[in-house]
Each structure stands twice: as C-alpha cells, then as structure tokens.
Short mmCIF file of C-alpha atoms in Angstrom, two decimals:
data_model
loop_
_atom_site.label_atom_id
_atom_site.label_comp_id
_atom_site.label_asym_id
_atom_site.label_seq_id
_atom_site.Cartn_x
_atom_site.Cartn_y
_atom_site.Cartn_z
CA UNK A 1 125.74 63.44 87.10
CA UNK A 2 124.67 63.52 83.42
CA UNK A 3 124.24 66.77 81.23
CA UNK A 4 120.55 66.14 81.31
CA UNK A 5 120.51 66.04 85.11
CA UNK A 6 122.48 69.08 85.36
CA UNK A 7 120.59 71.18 82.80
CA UNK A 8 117.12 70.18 84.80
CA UNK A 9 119.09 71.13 88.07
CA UNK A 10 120.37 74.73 86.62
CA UNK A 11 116.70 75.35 85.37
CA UNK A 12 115.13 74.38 88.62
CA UNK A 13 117.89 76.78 90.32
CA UNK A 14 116.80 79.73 87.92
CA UNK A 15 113.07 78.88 88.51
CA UNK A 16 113.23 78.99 92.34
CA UNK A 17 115.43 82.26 92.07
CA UNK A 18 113.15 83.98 90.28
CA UNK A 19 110.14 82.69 92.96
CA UNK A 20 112.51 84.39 95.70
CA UNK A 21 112.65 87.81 93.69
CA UNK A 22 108.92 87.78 92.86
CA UNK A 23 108.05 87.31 96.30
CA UNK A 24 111.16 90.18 97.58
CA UNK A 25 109.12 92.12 95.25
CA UNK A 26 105.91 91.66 97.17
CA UNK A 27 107.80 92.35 100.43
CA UNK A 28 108.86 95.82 99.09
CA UNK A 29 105.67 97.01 97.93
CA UNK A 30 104.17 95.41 101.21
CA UNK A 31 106.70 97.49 103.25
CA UNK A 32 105.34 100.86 102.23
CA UNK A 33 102.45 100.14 103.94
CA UNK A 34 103.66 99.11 107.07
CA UNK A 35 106.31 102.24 106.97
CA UNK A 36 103.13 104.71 107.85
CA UNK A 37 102.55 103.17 110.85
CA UNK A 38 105.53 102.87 112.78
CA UNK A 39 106.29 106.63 111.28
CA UNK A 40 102.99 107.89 112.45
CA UNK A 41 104.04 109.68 115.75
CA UNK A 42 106.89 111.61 113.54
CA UNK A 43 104.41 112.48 110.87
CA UNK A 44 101.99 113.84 113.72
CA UNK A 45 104.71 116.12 114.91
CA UNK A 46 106.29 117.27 111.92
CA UNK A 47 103.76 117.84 109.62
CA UNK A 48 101.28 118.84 112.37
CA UNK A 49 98.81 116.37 112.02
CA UNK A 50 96.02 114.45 113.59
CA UNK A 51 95.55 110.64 113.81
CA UNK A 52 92.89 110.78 111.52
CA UNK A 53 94.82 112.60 108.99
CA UNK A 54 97.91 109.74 110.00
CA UNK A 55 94.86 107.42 109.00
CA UNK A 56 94.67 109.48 105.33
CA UNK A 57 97.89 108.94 104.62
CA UNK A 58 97.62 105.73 105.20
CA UNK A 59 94.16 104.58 103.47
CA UNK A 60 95.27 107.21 100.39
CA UNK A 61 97.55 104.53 99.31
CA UNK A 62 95.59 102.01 98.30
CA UNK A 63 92.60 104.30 96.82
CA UNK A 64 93.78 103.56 92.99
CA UNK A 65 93.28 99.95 93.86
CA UNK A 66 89.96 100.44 94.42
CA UNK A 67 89.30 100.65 90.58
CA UNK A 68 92.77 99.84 89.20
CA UNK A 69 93.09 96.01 90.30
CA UNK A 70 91.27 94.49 87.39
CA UNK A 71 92.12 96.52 84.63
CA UNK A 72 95.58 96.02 86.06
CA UNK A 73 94.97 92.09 85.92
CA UNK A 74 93.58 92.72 82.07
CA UNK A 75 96.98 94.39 81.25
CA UNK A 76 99.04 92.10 82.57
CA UNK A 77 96.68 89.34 80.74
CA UNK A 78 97.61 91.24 77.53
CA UNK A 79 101.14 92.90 78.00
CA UNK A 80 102.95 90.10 80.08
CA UNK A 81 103.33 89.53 84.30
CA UNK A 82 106.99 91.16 84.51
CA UNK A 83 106.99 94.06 82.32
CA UNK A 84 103.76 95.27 84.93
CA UNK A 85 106.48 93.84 87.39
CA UNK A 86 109.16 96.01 86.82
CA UNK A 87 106.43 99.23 86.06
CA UNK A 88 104.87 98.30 89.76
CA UNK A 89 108.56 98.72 91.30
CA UNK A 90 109.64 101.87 89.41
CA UNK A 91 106.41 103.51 90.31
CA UNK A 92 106.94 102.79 94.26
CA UNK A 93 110.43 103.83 94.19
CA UNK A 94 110.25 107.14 92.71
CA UNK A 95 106.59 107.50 94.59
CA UNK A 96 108.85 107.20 98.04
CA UNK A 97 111.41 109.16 96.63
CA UNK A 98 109.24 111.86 96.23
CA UNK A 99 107.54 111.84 99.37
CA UNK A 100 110.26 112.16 100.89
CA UNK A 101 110.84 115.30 99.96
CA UNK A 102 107.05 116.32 99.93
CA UNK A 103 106.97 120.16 101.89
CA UNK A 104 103.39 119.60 103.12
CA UNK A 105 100.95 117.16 103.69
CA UNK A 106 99.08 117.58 100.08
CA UNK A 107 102.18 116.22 97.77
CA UNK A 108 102.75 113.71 100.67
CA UNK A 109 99.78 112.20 100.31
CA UNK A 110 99.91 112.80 95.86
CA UNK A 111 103.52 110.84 96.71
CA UNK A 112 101.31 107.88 98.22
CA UNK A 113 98.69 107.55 95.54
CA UNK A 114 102.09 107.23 92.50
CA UNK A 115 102.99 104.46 95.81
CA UNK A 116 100.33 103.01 95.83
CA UNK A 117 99.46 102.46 91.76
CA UNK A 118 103.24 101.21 91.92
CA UNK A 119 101.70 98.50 95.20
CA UNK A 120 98.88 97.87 92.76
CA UNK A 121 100.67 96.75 89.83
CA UNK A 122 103.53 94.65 91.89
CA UNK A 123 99.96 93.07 93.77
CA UNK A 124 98.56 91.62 90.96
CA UNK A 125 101.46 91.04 88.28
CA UNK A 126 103.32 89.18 90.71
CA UNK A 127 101.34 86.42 91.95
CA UNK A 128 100.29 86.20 88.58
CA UNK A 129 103.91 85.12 87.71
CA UNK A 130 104.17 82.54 90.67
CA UNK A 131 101.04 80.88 88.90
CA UNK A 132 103.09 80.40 85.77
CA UNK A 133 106.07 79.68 87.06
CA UNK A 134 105.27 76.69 89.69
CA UNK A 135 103.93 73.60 88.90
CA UNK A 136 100.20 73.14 89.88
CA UNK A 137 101.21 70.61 92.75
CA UNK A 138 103.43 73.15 94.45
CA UNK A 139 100.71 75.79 93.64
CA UNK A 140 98.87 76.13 97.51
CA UNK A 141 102.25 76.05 99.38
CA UNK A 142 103.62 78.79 97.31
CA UNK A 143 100.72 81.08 97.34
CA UNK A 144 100.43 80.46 101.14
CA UNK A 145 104.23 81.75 101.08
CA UNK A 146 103.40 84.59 98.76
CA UNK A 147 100.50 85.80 101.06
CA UNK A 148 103.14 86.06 103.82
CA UNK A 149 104.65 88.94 101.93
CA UNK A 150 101.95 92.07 103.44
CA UNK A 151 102.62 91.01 106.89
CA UNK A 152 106.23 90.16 106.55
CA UNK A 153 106.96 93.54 104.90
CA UNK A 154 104.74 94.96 107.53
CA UNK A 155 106.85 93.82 110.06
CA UNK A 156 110.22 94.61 108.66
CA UNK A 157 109.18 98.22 108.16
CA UNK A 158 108.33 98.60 111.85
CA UNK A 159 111.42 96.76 112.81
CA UNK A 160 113.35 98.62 110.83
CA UNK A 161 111.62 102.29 111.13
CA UNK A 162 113.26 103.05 114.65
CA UNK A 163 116.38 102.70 113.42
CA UNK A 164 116.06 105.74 111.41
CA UNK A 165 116.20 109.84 112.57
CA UNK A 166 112.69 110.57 111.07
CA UNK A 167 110.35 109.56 108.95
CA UNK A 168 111.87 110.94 105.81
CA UNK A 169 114.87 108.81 106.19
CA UNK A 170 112.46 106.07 105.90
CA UNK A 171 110.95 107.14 102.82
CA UNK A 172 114.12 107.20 101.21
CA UNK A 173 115.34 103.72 102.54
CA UNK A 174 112.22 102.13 101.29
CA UNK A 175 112.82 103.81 97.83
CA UNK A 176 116.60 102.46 97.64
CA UNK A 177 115.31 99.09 99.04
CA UNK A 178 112.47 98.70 95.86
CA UNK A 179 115.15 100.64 93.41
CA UNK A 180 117.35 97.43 94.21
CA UNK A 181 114.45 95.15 93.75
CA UNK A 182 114.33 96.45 90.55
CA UNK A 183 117.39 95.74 89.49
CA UNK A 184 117.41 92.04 90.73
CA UNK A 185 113.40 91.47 88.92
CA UNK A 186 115.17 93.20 85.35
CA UNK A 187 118.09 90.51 85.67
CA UNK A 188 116.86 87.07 87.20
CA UNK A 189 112.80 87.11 86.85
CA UNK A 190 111.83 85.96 83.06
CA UNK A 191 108.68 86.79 80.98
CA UNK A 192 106.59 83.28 81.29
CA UNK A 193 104.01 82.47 78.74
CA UNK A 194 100.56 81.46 80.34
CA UNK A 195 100.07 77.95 80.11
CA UNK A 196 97.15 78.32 77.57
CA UNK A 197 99.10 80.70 75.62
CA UNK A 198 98.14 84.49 74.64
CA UNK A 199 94.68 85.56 74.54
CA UNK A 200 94.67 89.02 74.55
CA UNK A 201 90.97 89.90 72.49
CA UNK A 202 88.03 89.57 74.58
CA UNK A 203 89.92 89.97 77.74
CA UNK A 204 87.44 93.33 79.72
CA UNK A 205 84.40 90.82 78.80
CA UNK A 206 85.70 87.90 80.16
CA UNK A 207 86.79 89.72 82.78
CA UNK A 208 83.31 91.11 83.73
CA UNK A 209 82.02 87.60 83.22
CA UNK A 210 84.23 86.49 85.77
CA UNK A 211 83.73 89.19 88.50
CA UNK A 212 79.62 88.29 87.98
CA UNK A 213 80.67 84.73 88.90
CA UNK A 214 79.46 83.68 92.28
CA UNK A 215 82.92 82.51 93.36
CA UNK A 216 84.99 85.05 92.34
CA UNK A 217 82.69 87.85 93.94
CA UNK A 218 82.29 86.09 97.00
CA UNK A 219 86.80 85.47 97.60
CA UNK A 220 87.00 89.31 96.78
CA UNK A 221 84.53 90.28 99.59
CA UNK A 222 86.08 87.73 102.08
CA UNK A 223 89.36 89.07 101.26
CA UNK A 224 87.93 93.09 101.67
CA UNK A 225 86.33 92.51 105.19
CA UNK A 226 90.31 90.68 106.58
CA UNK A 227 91.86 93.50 104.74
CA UNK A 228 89.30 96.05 107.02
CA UNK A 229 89.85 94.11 110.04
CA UNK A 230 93.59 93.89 110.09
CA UNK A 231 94.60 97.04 108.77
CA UNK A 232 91.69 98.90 111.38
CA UNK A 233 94.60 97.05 113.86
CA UNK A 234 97.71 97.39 112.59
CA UNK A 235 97.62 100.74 110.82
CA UNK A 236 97.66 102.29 114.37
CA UNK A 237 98.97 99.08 116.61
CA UNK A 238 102.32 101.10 117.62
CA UNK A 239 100.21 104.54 118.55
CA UNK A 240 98.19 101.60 120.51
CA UNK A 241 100.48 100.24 122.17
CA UNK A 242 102.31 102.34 123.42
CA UNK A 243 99.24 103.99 124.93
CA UNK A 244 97.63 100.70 126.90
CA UNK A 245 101.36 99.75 127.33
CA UNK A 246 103.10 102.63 127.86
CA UNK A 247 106.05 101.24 126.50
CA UNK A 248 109.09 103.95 123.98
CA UNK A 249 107.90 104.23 119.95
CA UNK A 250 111.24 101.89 119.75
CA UNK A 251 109.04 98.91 121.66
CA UNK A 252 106.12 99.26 120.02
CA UNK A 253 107.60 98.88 116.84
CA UNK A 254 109.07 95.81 118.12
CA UNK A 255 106.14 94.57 119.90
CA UNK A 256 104.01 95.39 116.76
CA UNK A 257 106.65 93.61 113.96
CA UNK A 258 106.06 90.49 116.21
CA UNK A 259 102.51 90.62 116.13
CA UNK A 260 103.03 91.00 112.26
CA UNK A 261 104.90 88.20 112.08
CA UNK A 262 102.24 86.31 113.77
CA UNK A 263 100.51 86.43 111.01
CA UNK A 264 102.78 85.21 108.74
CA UNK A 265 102.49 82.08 110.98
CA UNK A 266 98.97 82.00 110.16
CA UNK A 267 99.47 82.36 106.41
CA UNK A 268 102.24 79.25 106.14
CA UNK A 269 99.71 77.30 108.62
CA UNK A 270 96.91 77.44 106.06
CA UNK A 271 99.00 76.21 103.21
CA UNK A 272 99.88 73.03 105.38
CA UNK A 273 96.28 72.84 106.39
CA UNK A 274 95.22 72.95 102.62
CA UNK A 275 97.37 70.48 101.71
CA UNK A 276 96.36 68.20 104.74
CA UNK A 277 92.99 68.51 103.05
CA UNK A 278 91.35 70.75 106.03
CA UNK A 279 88.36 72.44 104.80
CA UNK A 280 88.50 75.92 102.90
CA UNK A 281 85.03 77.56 104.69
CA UNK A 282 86.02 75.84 107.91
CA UNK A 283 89.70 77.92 107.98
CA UNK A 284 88.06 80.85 106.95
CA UNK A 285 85.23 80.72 109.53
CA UNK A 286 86.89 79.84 112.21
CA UNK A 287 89.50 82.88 111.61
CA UNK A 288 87.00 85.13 111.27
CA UNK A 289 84.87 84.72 114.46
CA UNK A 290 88.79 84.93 116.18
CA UNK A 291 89.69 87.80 114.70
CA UNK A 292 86.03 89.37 115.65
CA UNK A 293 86.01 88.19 119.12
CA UNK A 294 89.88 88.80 119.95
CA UNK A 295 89.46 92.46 118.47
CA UNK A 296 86.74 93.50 121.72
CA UNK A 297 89.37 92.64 124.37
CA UNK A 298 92.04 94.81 122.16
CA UNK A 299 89.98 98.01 122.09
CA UNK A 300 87.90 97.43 124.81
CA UNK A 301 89.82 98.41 128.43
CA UNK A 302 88.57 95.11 129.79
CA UNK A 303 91.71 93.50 129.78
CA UNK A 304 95.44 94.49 130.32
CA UNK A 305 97.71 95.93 128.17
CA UNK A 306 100.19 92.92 128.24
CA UNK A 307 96.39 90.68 127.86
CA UNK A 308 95.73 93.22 124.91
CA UNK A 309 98.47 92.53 123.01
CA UNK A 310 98.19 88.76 123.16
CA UNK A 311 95.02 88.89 121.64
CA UNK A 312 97.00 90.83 119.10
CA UNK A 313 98.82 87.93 118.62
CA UNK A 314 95.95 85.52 118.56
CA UNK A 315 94.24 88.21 116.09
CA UNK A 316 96.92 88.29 113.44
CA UNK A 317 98.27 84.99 113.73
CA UNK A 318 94.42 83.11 113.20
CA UNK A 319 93.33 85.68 110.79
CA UNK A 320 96.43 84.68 108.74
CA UNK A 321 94.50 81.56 107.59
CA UNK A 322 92.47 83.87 105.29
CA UNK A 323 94.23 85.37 102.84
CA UNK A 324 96.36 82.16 102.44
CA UNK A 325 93.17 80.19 101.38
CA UNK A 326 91.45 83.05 99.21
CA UNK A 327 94.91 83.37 97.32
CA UNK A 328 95.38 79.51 96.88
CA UNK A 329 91.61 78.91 95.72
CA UNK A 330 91.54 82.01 93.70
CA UNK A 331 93.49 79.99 90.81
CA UNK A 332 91.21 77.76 90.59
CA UNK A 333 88.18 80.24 90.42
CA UNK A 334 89.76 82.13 87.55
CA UNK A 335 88.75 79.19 84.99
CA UNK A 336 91.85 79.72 82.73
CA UNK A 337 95.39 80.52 83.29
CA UNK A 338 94.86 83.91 80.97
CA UNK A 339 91.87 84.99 84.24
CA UNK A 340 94.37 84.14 86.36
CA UNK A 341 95.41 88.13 86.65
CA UNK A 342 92.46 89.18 86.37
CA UNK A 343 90.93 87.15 89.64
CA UNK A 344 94.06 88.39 91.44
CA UNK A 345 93.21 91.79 90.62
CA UNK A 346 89.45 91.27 91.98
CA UNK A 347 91.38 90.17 95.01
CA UNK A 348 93.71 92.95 95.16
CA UNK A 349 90.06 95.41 95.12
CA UNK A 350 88.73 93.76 97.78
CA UNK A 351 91.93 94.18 99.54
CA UNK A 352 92.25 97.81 98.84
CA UNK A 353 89.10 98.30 100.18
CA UNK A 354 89.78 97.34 103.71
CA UNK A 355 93.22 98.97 103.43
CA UNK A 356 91.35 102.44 102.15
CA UNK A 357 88.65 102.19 104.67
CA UNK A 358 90.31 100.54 107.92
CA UNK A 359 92.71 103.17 108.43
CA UNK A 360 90.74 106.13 107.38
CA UNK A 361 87.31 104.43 109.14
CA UNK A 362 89.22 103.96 112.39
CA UNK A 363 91.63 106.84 112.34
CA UNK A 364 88.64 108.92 112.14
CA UNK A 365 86.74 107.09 115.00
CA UNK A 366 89.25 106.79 117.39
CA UNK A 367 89.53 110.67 117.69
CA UNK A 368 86.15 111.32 118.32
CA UNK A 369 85.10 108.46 120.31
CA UNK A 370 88.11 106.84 121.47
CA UNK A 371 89.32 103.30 120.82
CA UNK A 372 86.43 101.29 122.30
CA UNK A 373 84.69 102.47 119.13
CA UNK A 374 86.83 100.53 116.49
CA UNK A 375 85.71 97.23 118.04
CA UNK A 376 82.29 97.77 116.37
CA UNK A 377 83.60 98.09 113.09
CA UNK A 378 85.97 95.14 113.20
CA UNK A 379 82.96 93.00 115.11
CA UNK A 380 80.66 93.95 112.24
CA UNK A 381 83.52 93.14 109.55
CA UNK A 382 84.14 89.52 111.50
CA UNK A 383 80.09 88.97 111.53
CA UNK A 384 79.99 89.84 107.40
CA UNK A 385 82.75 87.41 106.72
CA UNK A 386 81.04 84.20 108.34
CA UNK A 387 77.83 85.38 106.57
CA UNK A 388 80.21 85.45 103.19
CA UNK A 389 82.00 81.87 104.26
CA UNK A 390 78.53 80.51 104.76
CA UNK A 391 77.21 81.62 101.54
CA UNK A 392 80.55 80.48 100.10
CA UNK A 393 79.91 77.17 101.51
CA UNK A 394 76.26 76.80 99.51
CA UNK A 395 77.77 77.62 96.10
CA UNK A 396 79.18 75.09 94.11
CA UNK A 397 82.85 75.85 95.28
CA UNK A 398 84.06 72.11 96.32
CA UNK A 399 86.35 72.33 92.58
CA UNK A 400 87.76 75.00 93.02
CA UNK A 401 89.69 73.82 96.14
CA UNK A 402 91.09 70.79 93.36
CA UNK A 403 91.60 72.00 89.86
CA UNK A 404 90.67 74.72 87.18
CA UNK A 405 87.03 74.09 86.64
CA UNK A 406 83.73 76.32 86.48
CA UNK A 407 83.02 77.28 90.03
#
C-alpha cells in the first residue's frame, strides 16, 4: 500500500466517521420526540393530566420550528453547519435536563420549547453537513439514511422508555445520551466549507426567493401533511395500543418501536428506489393514498386490534418513502450549495407543522370524540398530499431529481 493510498484511506475513514456522528446526532434530537409518547401514561398520572394536555407537551416541542427553520438554515449559511451543530445538542441536553426536574406542567412544557429550538438547530445544520461532506453520487442513499434518523430515534426511545422507573428518569437519560453526542460532534465532526464557498450577504433575500419558488414550497407542504399524518399516529400509538390490544405499557412500547422501525424500512427503500430511477411523484403518491387508507382501519373499530396494528405497519413502513424523497430532491431544489440550509430549514417548517398540529389536533379530538375521529384528519392530510404530488408533477421538477438546476 503506498502513502498516497493510505492517506486517501485515513481521510475516507474520518469522512465516514463524521457521517456516523452527524446522523447519531439526528437520532438524539429525534429521540426526544419519541420519549413523550411512550412516557405519556406516567405523565398523565403524575402530573395529573389529560391526553390532550399529553398531546401539548408533545406538539409544544416543535412550535419554534414553526418560524425558526429558515432563519436557522440562514445562520448556518452564514456561521458554519457544526458550530449550529454543537449549539442544537447543548440546547437539547440542558432542555431535558431541566425538564426533568420541572415541578409542574408549565416549566415542563418551557423545558420542551429550549428542546425543541435545540431539535431545530440539530434538524437543519445537520443534513446540511451530510450535503458537504458526501460526494454528489452518494448524495440520495445518504439522505435516505439520514431521514431514517426521526423514526429510528422514535423507536429507540420507546424501546428504551420501559426500562426506566418514570418518566423523569427518561428525561435525564436522554440528556446524558445528547451530552455524549456532544462530546463525540466537538471531537470527530469538522467545519466543511460549502462547495461554492462563503456567501454570507444577501442570504434572508435569497432565501425568500427560494421559499416563493414553486418547488421548494410545494416539498415543504408534502413534507408538513407526512409529518401531520404520522405524528397524529405515533404520538399516541402506545396509549392506542394498549387500548384496542389490551396488551402492559411494556408491549406497547415494543409493539410501537417496531412499527417505528417500519418506517425506517420505508425510508432506506426509497433511496434504493431513487437510485433504481423509480419515479419521485409516483413514491410519494402512492405512500400517501397508503398511509390515508391504512389510517381508517387503525382508528376505525372495523378491524381487530392485532389487524389494527398491521396496518400500523403498512402505515409507517409505505409512508417512509416520503420523507426519503423530499430530503434527497430537496438538494437539488435549493439551486446552490450556500441554499442548501436554507431549503432544509423550509423542510424542517413543514415538518414542525405536522409535529405541532398532529399531536395537539388529535390529542384534543380523541377526548371529545373518541378515536374514530382522528381518521378524518389523517384522510384529509393523505387527500392534500396527492393534490400537492400532482401539482408537483405539472411543475418543471424532472431536474431536480438529477442535478442542481432551477426547478
């Protein structure tokens, strides 16, 4: 082996180390999400709570993305991926940290919103790095990975929540888990130039050029109606479960983290499919009308419980295909490599928005109406999206799928 050939080995090493950290990172942040939902039964009877309250602290988290996520993707543009990076996972650690020892509901919930600015930050700087760090070729594989993290952290946290004695415990394993995360980002993730180099003047109006852009708009409301329709789901699937099911909280987590992980199968399926050249609309269609149709057999007592929760499956696993393909196209649809933030924090909106309103939205529903009711919302979210697909479809949106052009 020459020098040369070991030098090129030792920096792809470092490079695909730091990909492995980045997306840890994601897993963390995506874990205090999931943690709410397999510690919703403890927060109803320790705090003294209602499911729709459950559903606030929940939703609460992801409020700041709501109009954070692109001035987030402007900093980032300006300041550099992993200094956001390491802000993202200090924020989320000491956000846990402190709700963990919140007395009341009020500074639990103030806890979630210092969470959730910390999720925000980690969201948006860290794909952002992946961009810069693979090479263009390896660019859809590696963004289908990365939009594995939500349900993979999803899953972990309600494999892991039983384990612990309350839900406290689990705020202050999540904090430890990020606070290491830190550590590992600070020492093995580097600072990576954009490929265009800096641009930092003009960044807010090129980033309201771009979020005018058909394109752009359109991936952010694709990726807001899945965000509605799977967190509606899984923000309660344990509660859920173990209702239709009648199965201990300890199950349902279990049964839930696999129905998580389903959808990681979905995600790693649609960067294969990409590659394999399978249509971007036709992915996203076809997991859309799933996800709509599965969701009236999971809230509607027509089928089951054990039937129930395979549509579960069917419903996280298919709707996986979505985020996958917004995240690999949205590249692309940023233009330049300095947008490149900036169309992952128009993303990460339209993803808050279905994480603020599914939980809240259904939380609230369900304990009026009963679960039967949240099928209407989900339906209606699963109609929207093949409307947005099809208008998707008429746009010019073909180069997008293939390289860096005006879409």
């Amino acid at each position: 082996m020459t020098i040369g050939t070991a030098v090129v080995q030792q920096s792809e090493a470092k490079r695909w180390a730091a990909v492995a950290v980045v997306i840890g990172c994601g897993i963390g942040a995506a874990l205090q999400v999931g943690k709410v939902a397999i510690a919703a039964s403890m927060l109803q009877q320790n705090l003294g709570i209602d499911l729709a309250a459950v559903g606030t602290v929940a939703g609460i988290f992801a409020v700041l993305g709501l109009v954070g996520s692109v001035p987030a993707g402007v900093v980032i543009a300006a300041v550099g991926a992993r200094r956001v990076l390491l802000c993202g996972l200090a924020a989320i650690a000491l956000g846990a940290a402190s709700g963990a020892l919140a007395p009341s509901l009020a500074v639990l919930l103030a806890s979630r919103l210092l969470e959730g600015l910390g999720f925000l930050l980690v969201m948006v700087a860290a794909p952002a790095l992946l961009d810069r760090v693979v090479d263009v070729g390896a660019r859809d594989v590696t963004m289908a990975v990365w939009s594995c993290v939500m349900p993979f952290g999803i899953a972990l946290a309600l494999v892991a929540g039983p384990i612990f004695d309350g839900w406290r415990a689990i705020w202050w394993a999540s904090s430890a888990f990020v606070a290491l995360l830190f550590v590992l980002a600070g020492v093995i993730v580097p600072e990576v130039a954009s490929r265009t180099g800096p641009a930092r003047t003009g960044l807010m109006q090129e980033a309201a050029a771009l979020a005018r852009r058909r394109t752009p708009a359109l991936l952010m409301v694709l990726l807001a109606l899945y965000s509605l329709m799977f967190f509606a789901l899984f923000s309660f699937l344990p509660i859920l479960l173990t209702e239709r099911l009648g199965v201990s909280s300890q199950s349902a987590g279990g049964l839930s983290a696999l129905a998580a992980a389903g959808n990681v199968v979905g995600n790693l399926a649609a960067g294969n499919l990409l590659a394999r050249g399978v249509g971007r609309i036709v992915l996203i269609a076809v997991a859309a009308f799933v996800m709509g149709a599965s969701a009236l057999g999971i809230f509607l007592p027509v089928l089951g419980g054990w039937g129930a929760f395979f549509l579960c499956l069917l419903f996280s696993a298919t709707g996986g295909l979505i985020p996958a393909t917004l995240l690999a196209t949205a590249p692309a649809a940023a233009r330049s490599a300095t947008m490149v933030p900036v169309m992952m924090g128009l993303l990460m909106t339209g993803s808050n928005f279905g994480q603020v309103t599914g939980p809240i939205t259904v939380g609230a529903v369900v304990s009026t109406w009963g679960w039967g009711a949240a099928c209407i919302m989900v339906v209606a979210a699963a109609i929207l999206a093949g409307l947005a697909a099809w208008m998707l479809a008429r746009g010019d949106h073909k180069r997008v799928g293939e390289a860096r052009d005006p879409a």
